[in-house]
Amino acid sequence: MRILKFGGSSVGTPEVIKGVVSIIDGKQKEDSHAVVVSAFRGVTDGLIRGAELAASGSAEYNDIIKELEDRHIDVIRERISVYRQSEVIAHFKMTLNELEDILTGVYLVWELTPRTMDFIVSFGERFSAYILSWCLTDSGVPANFADAREFIKTDIRFGSARILMEQTYRNIRDYFKEKKELQVVTGFIASTERGETSTLGRGGSDYTASILGAALGVDMIEIWTDVNGLMTADPRKVKQAFTIPELSYEEAMELSHFGAKVIYPPTLQPAMKAGIPILICNTFSPESSGTRIEKQPTGKNGIIKGLSSIENIALVTIRGSGMIGVSGIAARIFKALAEAGINIIMITQASSEHTICLAILSKHAKDAQKSIEEEFRIELMEESIDRVLIEDDMCIIAVVGDYMQRTPGIAGQVFKALGDGKINIVAIAQGSSERNISFIVNKDDEARAMTALHDAFFTKMAVTNGTGH
Ligand code: ADP
Ligand code: ASP
Ligand code: MG
């Protein structure tokens, strides 16, 4: 049994959906339990834009509704037999009317809460899963539409809700017990205990697939996307990037945490706990072998597995003589940021204990500064701590590989490659797992740093290995 997940990049035009149907048709013979699907490419962004336009009092949100209508109807007309089309279109339009009503409401009251936003973006997956279920049925693969809000339960952190695991696993098992036909499940969306619509965070459909897989104890979770698996670097940033055939859950977790968007970071956890391998495959090249993520890969392919990077980083520096030898400073900083709901991506502390540096997303910089300054109000007044310093327009780069821990000299090679490229490093951190060396450079240096590292660790190596990458 397996779960197949198709991302937005794999669904969006009638031609691509034809390919998706044929992949699922082939897999059906091997028994798939469920297909998880994201909104059609760009639809979630469109819904967010529509909601924001409506909230700002602009009637242009209507243009977005029209665009959405045309795109979805186009797929229905191209991919579903004429005799079924009117039924599918009628149902689609009924749901679209619901979206229109809620956007009109937002337009009238000029107010958009995170809860309403989640409800609005949920339409993307509701449309795509419904339409795909009919495309499949119409092609001779009987399938049902399954709204994940019926079984995935979360807390009320709208926009990026936490799954209530026990209840969700139980619900999934109950839901699937009776189902004989293939279920086409909405990715990304869920509901709270009170039944309000919530979402799992951008890119969250991968997570839906992993939760379903773990609850049902499948043999494999397949993530179908628009690249040949998890690659040595983002292929949009490093042209020479190539597919990593195998890697461990931990390596995949590090790479995704540091920006490899191909898999949403929380996805790895449920699969790892249940020991289910994840395969990343290319919808546009189904015969390619892709990437296999599992517990103990054979480890034949290099000490460093990949590079990833996150842009739009701000570096927060807290500095002052009052920090030396005083316990609990770091704890207070973390508490202040946690209370403001800000995620820390990287931390370094100078051994003099004179400074602590934190990397966070730029969009949180102002709030972070405010909450840390509030927490250290007294120390700032006494001048035992200097002002909290923010440096924006930074980028984090991470070099990841399980075998780094047993191989001396890797950090030396990383920094030599950067030094040779005359790239200035602003801050450095190495995880205690030693599976990851991460550092901060100016955003302007990102492309050069990635290329220099890729050349040093992969391109040259591939040439000498004769792998021809
Ligand atoms: P989907 O719509 O299928 O969920 P995403 O856009 O979320 O697809 O993720 C796929 C994209 O992730 C690729 O097109 C690629 O640009 C990007 N990406 C970033 N880092 C990596 C990496 N290391 N390997 C592969 N893809 C990556
Ligand atoms: N449609 C959602 C998004 O764009 C979820 C996903 O694609 O995984 O973020
Ligand atoms: Mg994605």
Short mmCIF file of C-alpha atoms and ligand atoms in Angstrom, two decimals:
data_model
loop_
_atom_site.label_atom_id
_atom_site.label_comp_id
_atom_site.label_asym_id
_atom_site.label_seq_id
_atom_site.Cartn_x
_atom_site.Cartn_y
_atom_site.Cartn_z
CA MET A 1 0.00 0.00 0.00
CA ARG A 2 1.21 3.48 -0.71
CA ILE A 3 0.18 7.12 -0.57
CA LEU A 4 0.79 9.30 -3.60
CA LYS A 5 0.97 13.07 -3.26
CA PHE A 6 0.86 15.43 -6.22
CA GLY A 7 1.99 19.00 -5.63
CA GLY A 8 0.60 22.12 -7.24
CA SER A 9 3.38 21.97 -9.80
CA SER A 10 1.95 18.61 -10.95
CA VAL A 11 -1.62 19.76 -11.29
CA GLY A 12 -2.65 22.90 -13.02
CA THR A 13 -3.08 22.34 -16.70
CA PRO A 14 -5.19 19.74 -18.48
CA GLU A 15 -2.05 18.25 -20.11
CA VAL A 16 -0.24 17.74 -16.81
CA ILE A 17 -3.33 16.26 -15.18
CA LYS A 18 -3.46 13.71 -17.98
CA GLY A 19 0.05 12.61 -16.93
CA VAL A 20 -1.02 12.45 -13.28
CA VAL A 21 -4.00 10.25 -14.12
CA SER A 22 -1.79 7.87 -16.02
CA ILE A 23 0.75 7.66 -13.15
CA ILE A 24 -2.07 6.88 -10.68
CA ASP A 25 -3.61 4.38 -13.09
CA GLY A 26 -0.27 2.54 -13.29
CA LYS A 27 0.15 2.58 -9.51
CA GLN A 28 -3.37 1.36 -8.87
CA LYS A 29 -2.23 -2.06 -9.97
CA GLU A 30 0.24 -1.97 -7.09
CA ASP A 31 -2.49 -0.84 -4.70
CA SER A 32 -2.47 2.75 -3.59
CA HIS A 33 -4.48 3.75 -0.59
CA ALA A 34 -4.94 7.40 -1.28
CA VAL A 35 -3.87 10.25 -3.46
CA VAL A 36 -3.21 13.60 -1.78
CA VAL A 37 -3.41 16.66 -3.96
CA SER A 38 -2.46 20.32 -3.62
CA ALA A 39 -4.32 23.22 -5.14
CA PHE A 40 -3.59 23.77 -8.84
CA ARG A 41 -0.32 25.62 -9.39
CA GLY A 42 -0.55 29.23 -8.21
CA VAL A 43 -4.12 28.91 -6.90
CA THR A 44 -3.25 29.28 -3.20
CA ASP A 45 -1.31 32.47 -4.02
CA GLY A 46 -4.29 33.67 -6.07
CA LEU A 47 -6.71 33.05 -3.21
CA ILE A 48 -4.47 34.94 -0.79
CA ARG A 49 -4.22 37.84 -3.20
CA GLY A 50 -8.00 37.83 -3.71
CA ALA A 51 -8.62 37.86 0.03
CA GLU A 52 -6.18 40.72 0.53
CA LEU A 53 -7.74 42.74 -2.28
CA ALA A 54 -11.21 42.20 -0.82
CA ALA A 55 -10.01 43.19 2.66
CA SER A 56 -8.52 46.39 1.26
CA GLY A 57 -11.86 47.29 -0.27
CA SER A 58 -10.86 46.58 -3.85
CA ALA A 59 -13.50 44.92 -6.04
CA GLU A 60 -10.69 43.46 -8.16
CA TYR A 61 -11.06 40.28 -6.15
CA ASN A 62 -13.81 39.48 -8.63
CA ASP A 63 -11.23 39.20 -11.42
CA ILE A 64 -9.44 36.56 -9.40
CA ILE A 65 -12.64 34.58 -8.92
CA LYS A 66 -13.20 34.72 -12.67
CA GLU A 67 -9.64 33.54 -13.37
CA LEU A 68 -10.06 30.64 -10.94
CA GLU A 69 -13.36 29.71 -12.51
CA ASP A 70 -11.90 29.67 -16.03
CA ARG A 71 -8.87 27.62 -15.06
CA HIS A 72 -10.81 24.93 -13.26
CA ILE A 73 -13.55 24.71 -15.84
CA ASP A 74 -10.92 24.42 -18.53
CA VAL A 75 -9.57 21.27 -16.84
CA ILE A 76 -13.07 19.83 -16.40
CA ARG A 77 -13.90 20.39 -20.07
CA GLU A 78 -10.61 18.96 -21.31
CA ARG A 79 -10.34 15.96 -19.01
CA ILE A 80 -13.86 14.76 -18.26
CA SER A 81 -16.31 13.20 -20.73
CA VAL A 82 -19.02 15.51 -22.01
CA TYR A 83 -21.86 13.50 -20.47
CA ARG A 84 -20.39 14.00 -16.97
CA GLN A 85 -19.25 17.59 -17.34
CA SER A 86 -22.47 19.34 -16.40
CA GLU A 87 -22.72 17.51 -13.08
CA VAL A 88 -19.09 18.25 -12.20
CA ILE A 89 -19.33 21.87 -13.31
CA ALA A 90 -22.55 22.37 -11.33
CA HIS A 91 -20.95 21.09 -8.16
CA PHE A 92 -17.79 23.12 -8.75
CA LYS A 93 -19.83 26.28 -9.29
CA MET A 94 -21.78 25.72 -6.12
CA THR A 95 -18.53 25.60 -4.15
CA LEU A 96 -17.22 28.62 -6.07
CA ASN A 97 -20.34 30.54 -5.04
CA GLU A 98 -19.49 29.82 -1.44
CA LEU A 99 -16.03 31.31 -2.04
CA GLU A 100 -17.57 34.33 -3.71
CA ASP A 101 -19.89 34.87 -0.75
CA ILE A 102 -17.11 34.80 1.78
CA LEU A 103 -14.93 37.17 -0.29
CA THR A 104 -17.87 39.54 -0.63
CA GLY A 105 -18.19 39.41 3.15
CA VAL A 106 -14.53 40.32 3.57
CA TYR A 107 -14.95 43.10 1.00
CA LEU A 108 -17.92 44.53 2.88
CA VAL A 109 -16.45 44.46 6.36
CA TRP A 110 -12.84 45.21 5.37
CA GLU A 111 -11.61 42.63 7.78
CA LEU A 112 -9.60 39.48 7.25
CA THR A 113 -8.71 37.31 10.24
CA PRO A 114 -6.26 34.38 9.97
CA ARG A 115 -9.23 32.09 10.49
CA THR A 116 -11.10 33.54 7.54
CA MET A 117 -7.93 33.41 5.44
CA ASP A 118 -7.60 29.67 6.15
CA PHE A 119 -11.19 29.14 5.10
CA ILE A 120 -10.59 31.08 1.88
CA VAL A 121 -7.39 29.24 0.90
CA SER A 122 -9.01 25.87 1.62
CA PHE A 123 -11.00 26.22 -1.61
CA GLY A 124 -7.83 25.59 -3.67
CA GLU A 125 -7.47 22.00 -2.45
CA ARG A 126 -11.22 21.42 -2.33
CA PHE A 127 -11.46 22.29 -6.03
CA SER A 128 -8.41 20.32 -7.13
CA ALA A 129 -9.18 17.11 -5.22
CA TYR A 130 -12.80 17.15 -6.35
CA ILE A 131 -11.87 17.65 -10.00
CA LEU A 132 -9.05 15.10 -9.92
CA SER A 133 -11.36 12.48 -8.40
CA TRP A 134 -13.65 12.89 -11.42
CA CYS A 135 -10.77 12.92 -13.91
CA LEU A 136 -9.72 9.55 -12.47
CA THR A 137 -13.19 8.06 -12.40
CA ASP A 138 -13.77 9.19 -15.93
CA SER A 139 -10.54 7.49 -17.03
CA GLY A 140 -11.59 4.17 -15.53
CA VAL A 141 -9.95 4.54 -12.09
CA PRO A 142 -12.92 4.79 -9.71
CA ALA A 143 -12.10 7.42 -7.10
CA ASN A 144 -13.84 9.42 -4.38
CA PHE A 145 -13.28 12.96 -3.19
CA ALA A 146 -12.15 13.06 0.45
CA ASP A 147 -12.16 16.32 2.40
CA ALA A 148 -9.31 16.07 4.95
CA ARG A 149 -11.22 18.41 7.27
CA GLU A 150 -13.28 15.36 8.16
CA PHE A 151 -10.35 13.56 9.77
CA ILE A 152 -7.30 15.81 10.27
CA LYS A 153 -7.82 17.77 13.47
CA THR A 154 -5.67 20.67 14.60
CA ASP A 155 -5.36 23.36 17.24
CA ILE A 156 -6.48 26.90 16.47
CA ARG A 157 -3.19 28.36 15.24
CA PHE A 158 -4.73 29.40 11.95
CA GLY A 159 -2.24 29.67 9.11
CA SER A 160 0.07 27.03 10.50
CA ALA A 161 -1.92 24.79 12.80
CA ARG A 162 -0.55 21.89 14.85
CA ILE A 163 -2.08 18.49 14.26
CA LEU A 164 -3.78 16.75 17.18
CA MET A 165 -2.08 13.47 16.44
CA GLU A 166 -3.93 10.88 18.46
CA GLN A 167 -7.36 12.01 17.43
CA THR A 168 -6.29 12.47 13.82
CA TYR A 169 -4.74 9.00 13.53
CA ARG A 170 -7.86 7.45 14.99
CA ASN A 171 -10.12 9.41 12.63
CA ILE A 172 -8.03 8.46 9.60
CA ARG A 173 -8.17 4.77 10.44
CA ASP A 174 -11.92 4.92 10.97
CA TYR A 175 -12.48 6.87 7.78
CA PHE A 176 -10.43 4.55 5.61
CA LYS A 177 -11.69 1.31 7.16
CA GLU A 178 -14.82 1.23 5.06
CA LYS A 179 -13.41 2.72 1.87
CA LYS A 180 -12.94 0.38 -1.05
CA GLU A 181 -12.31 2.96 -3.75
CA LEU A 182 -9.27 5.17 -4.18
CA GLN A 183 -9.60 8.33 -2.08
CA VAL A 184 -8.45 11.67 -3.48
CA VAL A 185 -7.66 13.68 -0.39
CA THR A 186 -7.31 17.46 -0.10
CA GLY A 187 -3.77 18.28 1.03
CA PHE A 188 -2.91 21.21 3.31
CA ILE A 189 -6.32 21.66 4.95
CA ALA A 190 -7.71 20.41 8.23
CA SER A 191 -10.21 21.47 10.88
CA THR A 192 -10.23 22.42 14.52
CA GLU A 193 -12.17 20.57 17.19
CA ARG A 194 -14.96 23.10 16.76
CA GLY A 195 -15.07 22.36 13.04
CA GLU A 196 -13.45 25.58 11.80
CA THR A 197 -11.21 25.21 8.75
CA SER A 198 -7.47 25.37 9.45
CA THR A 199 -4.32 24.87 7.34
CA LEU A 200 -0.99 23.16 7.99
CA GLY A 201 1.29 25.93 6.70
CA ARG A 202 2.42 26.73 3.15
CA GLY A 203 3.61 23.60 1.41
CA GLY A 204 1.62 21.53 3.91
CA SER A 205 0.21 18.95 1.48
CA ASP A 206 3.40 16.91 1.88
CA TYR A 207 2.60 16.75 5.58
CA THR A 208 -0.96 15.54 4.87
CA ALA A 209 0.49 12.65 2.85
CA SER A 210 2.91 11.71 5.59
CA ILE A 211 0.23 11.80 8.31
CA LEU A 212 -2.07 9.59 6.23
CA GLY A 213 0.78 7.20 5.47
CA ALA A 214 1.80 6.91 9.11
CA ALA A 215 -1.78 6.46 10.37
CA LEU A 216 -2.49 3.76 7.81
CA GLY A 217 0.92 2.08 8.08
CA VAL A 218 1.58 2.10 4.34
CA ASP A 219 4.78 0.77 2.75
CA MET A 220 5.71 3.93 0.91
CA ILE A 221 4.89 7.62 0.64
CA GLU A 222 5.49 9.06 -2.80
CA ILE A 223 5.83 12.81 -3.27
CA TRP A 224 5.35 13.69 -6.94
CA THR A 225 6.70 17.11 -7.92
CA ASP A 226 8.38 18.99 -10.78
CA VAL A 227 12.02 17.98 -10.24
CA ASN A 228 13.88 14.66 -10.24
CA GLY A 229 13.88 14.27 -6.46
CA LEU A 230 15.79 16.03 -3.75
CA MET A 231 18.83 17.54 -5.38
CA THR A 232 22.29 18.58 -4.22
CA ALA A 233 21.01 22.19 -4.27
CA ASP A 234 17.94 24.07 -5.46
CA PRO A 235 18.15 23.60 -9.24
CA ARG A 236 16.81 27.12 -9.68
CA LYS A 237 19.83 28.48 -7.86
CA VAL A 238 22.60 26.09 -8.88
CA LYS A 239 22.41 24.96 -12.48
CA GLN A 240 24.74 22.00 -11.91
CA ALA A 241 22.59 20.51 -9.12
CA PHE A 242 21.79 16.82 -9.50
CA THR A 243 19.57 14.27 -7.81
CA ILE A 244 20.64 12.68 -4.53
CA PRO A 245 19.64 9.01 -4.94
CA GLU A 246 19.24 8.25 -1.22
CA LEU A 247 19.40 10.08 2.06
CA SER A 248 18.40 9.61 5.68
CA TYR A 249 15.35 11.22 7.29
CA GLU A 250 17.68 13.42 9.33
CA GLU A 251 19.56 14.66 6.28
CA ALA A 252 16.29 15.40 4.49
CA MET A 253 15.06 17.19 7.59
CA GLU A 254 18.14 19.41 7.74
CA LEU A 255 17.99 20.23 4.04
CA SER A 256 14.30 21.05 4.14
CA HIS A 257 14.61 23.05 7.35
CA PHE A 258 17.26 25.16 5.64
CA GLY A 259 15.21 25.87 2.55
CA ALA A 260 14.89 22.82 0.28
CA LYS A 261 11.27 23.57 -0.53
CA VAL A 262 10.75 20.28 -2.35
CA ILE A 263 9.63 18.74 0.95
CA TYR A 264 7.85 20.54 3.79
CA PRO A 265 9.97 20.02 6.97
CA PRO A 266 7.31 18.54 9.34
CA THR A 267 6.63 15.83 6.74
CA LEU A 268 9.67 13.80 7.73
CA GLN A 269 8.68 13.23 11.36
CA PRO A 270 5.58 10.99 11.03
CA ALA A 271 7.21 8.91 8.28
CA MET A 272 10.40 8.52 10.30
CA LYS A 273 8.51 7.48 13.42
CA ALA A 274 6.56 4.88 11.48
CA GLY A 275 9.64 3.80 9.49
CA ILE A 276 8.01 4.49 6.12
CA PRO A 277 10.32 5.40 3.24
CA ILE A 278 9.54 8.54 1.26
CA LEU A 279 10.16 8.61 -2.45
CA ILE A 280 10.41 11.94 -4.28
CA CYS A 281 9.50 11.54 -7.94
CA ASN A 282 9.09 13.73 -10.99
CA THR A 283 5.61 13.92 -12.53
CA PHE A 284 7.20 15.16 -15.74
CA SER A 285 9.64 12.27 -15.90
CA PRO A 286 8.01 9.32 -14.10
CA GLU A 287 10.66 6.86 -15.22
CA SER A 288 13.47 8.74 -13.39
CA SER A 289 14.46 7.02 -10.18
CA GLY A 290 14.12 10.11 -7.94
CA THR A 291 15.20 10.23 -4.30
CA ARG A 292 14.56 7.68 -1.61
CA ILE A 293 14.50 8.91 2.00
CA GLU A 294 14.80 6.19 4.60
CA LYS A 295 16.36 5.21 7.89
CA GLN A 296 19.69 3.85 6.79
CA PRO A 297 20.61 4.56 3.24
CA THR A 298 23.62 2.71 1.94
CA GLY A 299 25.74 5.85 2.25
CA LYS A 300 27.60 5.32 -0.96
CA ASN A 301 27.06 8.79 -2.23
CA GLY A 302 29.40 11.13 -0.49
CA ILE A 303 29.98 12.73 2.86
CA ILE A 304 28.13 15.87 1.98
CA LYS A 305 24.68 15.19 0.63
CA GLY A 306 23.42 18.61 -0.24
CA LEU A 307 23.34 22.36 0.21
CA SER A 308 20.37 24.53 0.94
CA SER A 309 19.75 28.16 1.60
CA ILE A 310 17.13 30.51 2.97
CA GLU A 311 16.90 34.09 1.80
CA ASN A 312 15.30 37.01 3.62
CA ILE A 313 17.10 36.38 6.84
CA ALA A 314 17.77 38.95 9.55
CA LEU A 315 20.53 38.53 12.07
CA VAL A 316 19.68 39.62 15.60
CA THR A 317 22.67 40.31 17.83
CA ILE A 318 22.43 40.82 21.56
CA ARG A 319 25.67 42.06 23.00
CA GLY A 320 26.87 43.45 26.30
CA SER A 321 29.21 43.05 29.23
CA GLY A 322 26.22 42.18 31.43
CA MET A 323 25.89 38.85 29.68
CA ILE A 324 29.18 37.40 30.86
CA GLY A 325 28.73 34.66 33.43
CA VAL A 326 25.05 35.43 33.94
CA SER A 327 22.90 32.36 33.60
CA GLY A 328 19.52 32.34 31.89
CA ILE A 329 20.16 35.04 29.28
CA ALA A 330 19.63 32.69 26.34
CA ALA A 331 16.52 31.25 28.00
CA ARG A 332 15.04 34.74 28.35
CA ILE A 333 15.77 35.56 24.71
CA PHE A 334 14.12 32.33 23.57
CA LYS A 335 11.14 32.94 25.81
CA ALA A 336 10.67 36.46 24.47
CA LEU A 337 10.74 35.22 20.89
CA ALA A 338 8.52 32.22 21.59
CA GLU A 339 5.93 34.50 23.14
CA ALA A 340 5.97 36.64 20.01
CA GLY A 341 5.54 33.46 17.92
CA ILE A 342 8.92 33.90 16.21
CA ASN A 343 10.85 30.88 15.00
CA ILE A 344 14.64 30.92 15.45
CA ILE A 345 16.42 29.35 12.50
CA MET A 346 20.00 29.45 13.74
CA ILE A 347 21.84 30.40 16.91
CA THR A 348 25.48 31.15 17.68
CA GLN A 349 27.11 32.31 20.87
CA ALA A 350 30.64 33.64 21.06
CA SER A 351 32.71 31.74 23.61
CA SER A 352 33.37 34.96 25.50
CA GLU A 353 29.59 34.89 26.13
CA HIS A 354 29.66 38.47 25.10
CA THR A 355 27.27 38.11 22.18
CA ILE A 356 24.43 35.89 21.10
CA CYS A 357 23.43 35.91 17.45
CA LEU A 358 20.12 34.60 16.15
CA ALA A 359 18.93 34.20 12.61
CA ILE A 360 15.22 34.73 11.97
CA LEU A 361 13.08 35.57 8.95
CA SER A 362 13.33 39.26 8.02
CA LYS A 363 9.58 39.70 8.31
CA HIS A 364 9.89 39.03 12.06
CA ALA A 365 12.84 41.38 12.66
CA LYS A 366 10.92 44.35 14.06
CA ASP A 367 8.79 42.22 16.39
CA ALA A 368 11.84 40.29 17.56
CA GLN A 369 13.70 43.47 18.41
CA LYS A 370 10.70 44.80 20.29
CA SER A 371 10.10 41.70 22.37
CA ILE A 372 13.77 41.19 23.27
CA GLU A 373 14.10 44.84 24.24
CA GLU A 374 11.03 44.54 26.42
CA GLU A 375 12.38 41.43 28.12
CA PHE A 376 15.73 43.16 28.83
CA ARG A 377 14.24 46.56 29.66
CA ILE A 378 16.17 46.86 32.92
CA GLU A 379 19.50 45.63 31.54
CA LEU A 380 19.17 48.06 28.64
CA MET A 381 18.54 50.92 31.05
CA GLU A 382 21.53 49.90 33.14
CA GLU A 383 23.52 49.56 29.91
CA SER A 384 24.72 46.10 30.86
CA ILE A 385 23.25 45.07 27.52
CA ASP A 386 23.63 47.20 24.40
CA ARG A 387 20.82 47.83 22.00
CA VAL A 388 19.51 44.79 20.15
CA LEU A 389 21.11 44.98 16.72
CA ILE A 390 19.33 43.87 13.52
CA GLU A 391 21.18 43.24 10.27
CA ASP A 392 18.87 42.54 7.38
CA ASP A 393 19.33 41.17 3.84
CA MET A 394 21.19 38.10 4.94
CA CYS A 395 21.00 34.52 3.79
CA ILE A 396 21.64 31.23 5.60
CA ILE A 397 23.44 28.45 3.81
CA ALA A 398 23.58 24.91 5.19
CA VAL A 399 25.91 22.10 4.19
CA VAL A 400 24.37 18.76 5.16
CA GLY A 401 25.49 15.15 5.41
CA ASP A 402 25.32 12.37 8.04
CA TYR A 403 28.88 11.27 7.45
CA MET A 404 30.34 14.66 8.27
CA GLN A 405 30.35 13.65 11.92
CA ARG A 406 32.95 10.95 11.35
CA THR A 407 35.04 12.82 8.84
CA PRO A 408 37.53 15.40 10.03
CA GLY A 409 38.31 18.42 7.95
CA ILE A 410 34.92 19.04 6.35
CA ALA A 411 34.48 22.45 7.98
CA GLY A 412 37.98 23.32 6.72
CA GLN A 413 36.99 22.42 3.18
CA VAL A 414 33.75 24.40 3.42
CA PHE A 415 35.49 27.54 4.60
CA LYS A 416 38.38 27.14 2.18
CA ALA A 417 35.94 27.00 -0.73
CA LEU A 418 34.27 30.17 0.56
CA GLY A 419 37.61 31.85 1.23
CA ASP A 420 38.85 31.02 -2.27
CA GLY A 421 35.64 32.59 -3.58
CA LYS A 422 36.34 35.70 -1.43
CA ILE A 423 32.99 35.32 0.30
CA ASN A 424 32.64 36.98 3.66
CA ILE A 425 31.02 34.85 6.39
CA VAL A 426 28.97 36.83 8.88
CA ALA A 427 28.22 34.06 11.43
CA ILE A 428 28.70 30.32 11.73
CA ALA A 429 26.90 27.50 13.55
CA GLN A 430 27.38 23.78 13.59
CA GLY A 431 24.60 21.57 14.90
CA SER A 432 25.66 19.27 17.72
CA SER A 433 24.53 16.38 15.52
CA GLU A 434 27.41 17.50 13.28
CA ARG A 435 25.18 16.69 10.40
CA ASN A 436 25.03 20.27 9.37
CA ILE A 437 27.33 23.25 9.11
CA SER A 438 25.38 26.43 8.61
CA PHE A 439 26.55 29.97 8.17
CA ILE A 440 25.30 33.38 7.25
CA VAL A 441 26.42 35.48 4.32
CA ASN A 442 25.09 38.65 2.75
CA LYS A 443 22.22 37.94 0.38
CA ASP A 444 24.28 39.36 -2.48
CA ASP A 445 26.88 36.65 -1.91
CA GLU A 446 24.39 33.77 -1.89
CA ALA A 447 24.66 32.71 -5.51
CA ARG A 448 28.47 32.84 -5.51
CA ALA A 449 28.70 30.94 -2.22
CA MET A 450 26.33 28.19 -3.39
CA THR A 451 28.18 27.77 -6.67
CA ALA A 452 31.60 27.75 -4.97
CA LEU A 453 30.47 25.05 -2.53
CA HIS A 454 28.72 23.02 -5.17
CA ASP A 455 31.83 23.14 -7.34
CA ALA A 456 34.03 22.12 -4.43
CA PHE A 457 31.93 19.24 -3.13
CA PHE A 458 29.94 17.94 -6.08
CA THR A 459 30.89 19.11 -9.53
CA LYS A 460 34.59 18.29 -9.22
CA MET A 461 33.83 15.09 -7.37
CA ALA A 462 31.32 13.97 -9.99
CA VAL A 463 33.86 14.58 -12.73
CA THR A 464 36.56 12.56 -10.95
CA ASN A 465 34.03 9.82 -10.13
CA GLY A 466 33.12 9.67 -13.76
CA THR A 467 29.47 10.02 -12.84
CA GLY A 468 29.25 12.75 -15.42
CA HIS A 469 26.95 15.05 -13.46
P1 ADP B 1 5.12 21.04 -5.27
O1 ADP B 1 4.20 22.01 -5.92
O2 ADP B 1 5.23 19.76 -6.02
O3 ADP B 1 4.86 20.85 -3.82
P2 ADP B 1 7.33 22.80 -4.61
O4 ADP B 1 7.40 24.01 -5.47
O5 ADP B 1 6.77 22.94 -3.24
O6 ADP B 1 6.56 21.66 -5.44
O7 ADP B 1 8.77 22.12 -4.48
C1 ADP B 1 9.51 21.82 -5.65
C2 ADP B 1 10.55 22.90 -5.89
O8 ADP B 1 11.49 22.89 -4.79
C3 ADP B 1 11.43 22.66 -7.09
O9 ADP B 1 10.84 23.17 -8.25
C4 ADP B 1 12.73 23.38 -6.72
O10 ADP B 1 12.84 24.64 -7.31
C5 ADP B 1 12.63 23.61 -5.22
N1 ADP B 1 13.81 23.12 -4.50
C6 ADP B 1 14.49 23.82 -3.56
N2 ADP B 1 15.54 23.12 -3.10
C7 ADP B 1 15.54 21.94 -3.75
C8 ADP B 1 16.36 20.78 -3.70
N3 ADP B 1 17.42 20.69 -2.89
N4 ADP B 1 16.05 19.75 -4.50
C9 ADP B 1 14.98 19.81 -5.32
N5 ADP B 1 14.17 20.88 -5.41
C10 ADP B 1 14.43 21.94 -4.64
N1 ASP B 2 -1.51 24.71 -1.74
C1 ASP B 2 -0.72 24.90 -0.55
C2 ASP B 2 0.36 25.93 -0.81
O1 ASP B 2 0.49 26.44 -1.90
C3 ASP B 2 -0.17 23.63 0.01
C4 ASP B 2 0.82 22.89 -0.85
O2 ASP B 2 0.98 23.23 -2.02
O3 ASP B 2 1.44 21.96 -0.34
O4 ASP B 2 1.08 26.25 0.09
MG MG B 3 5.45 21.81 -2.04
#
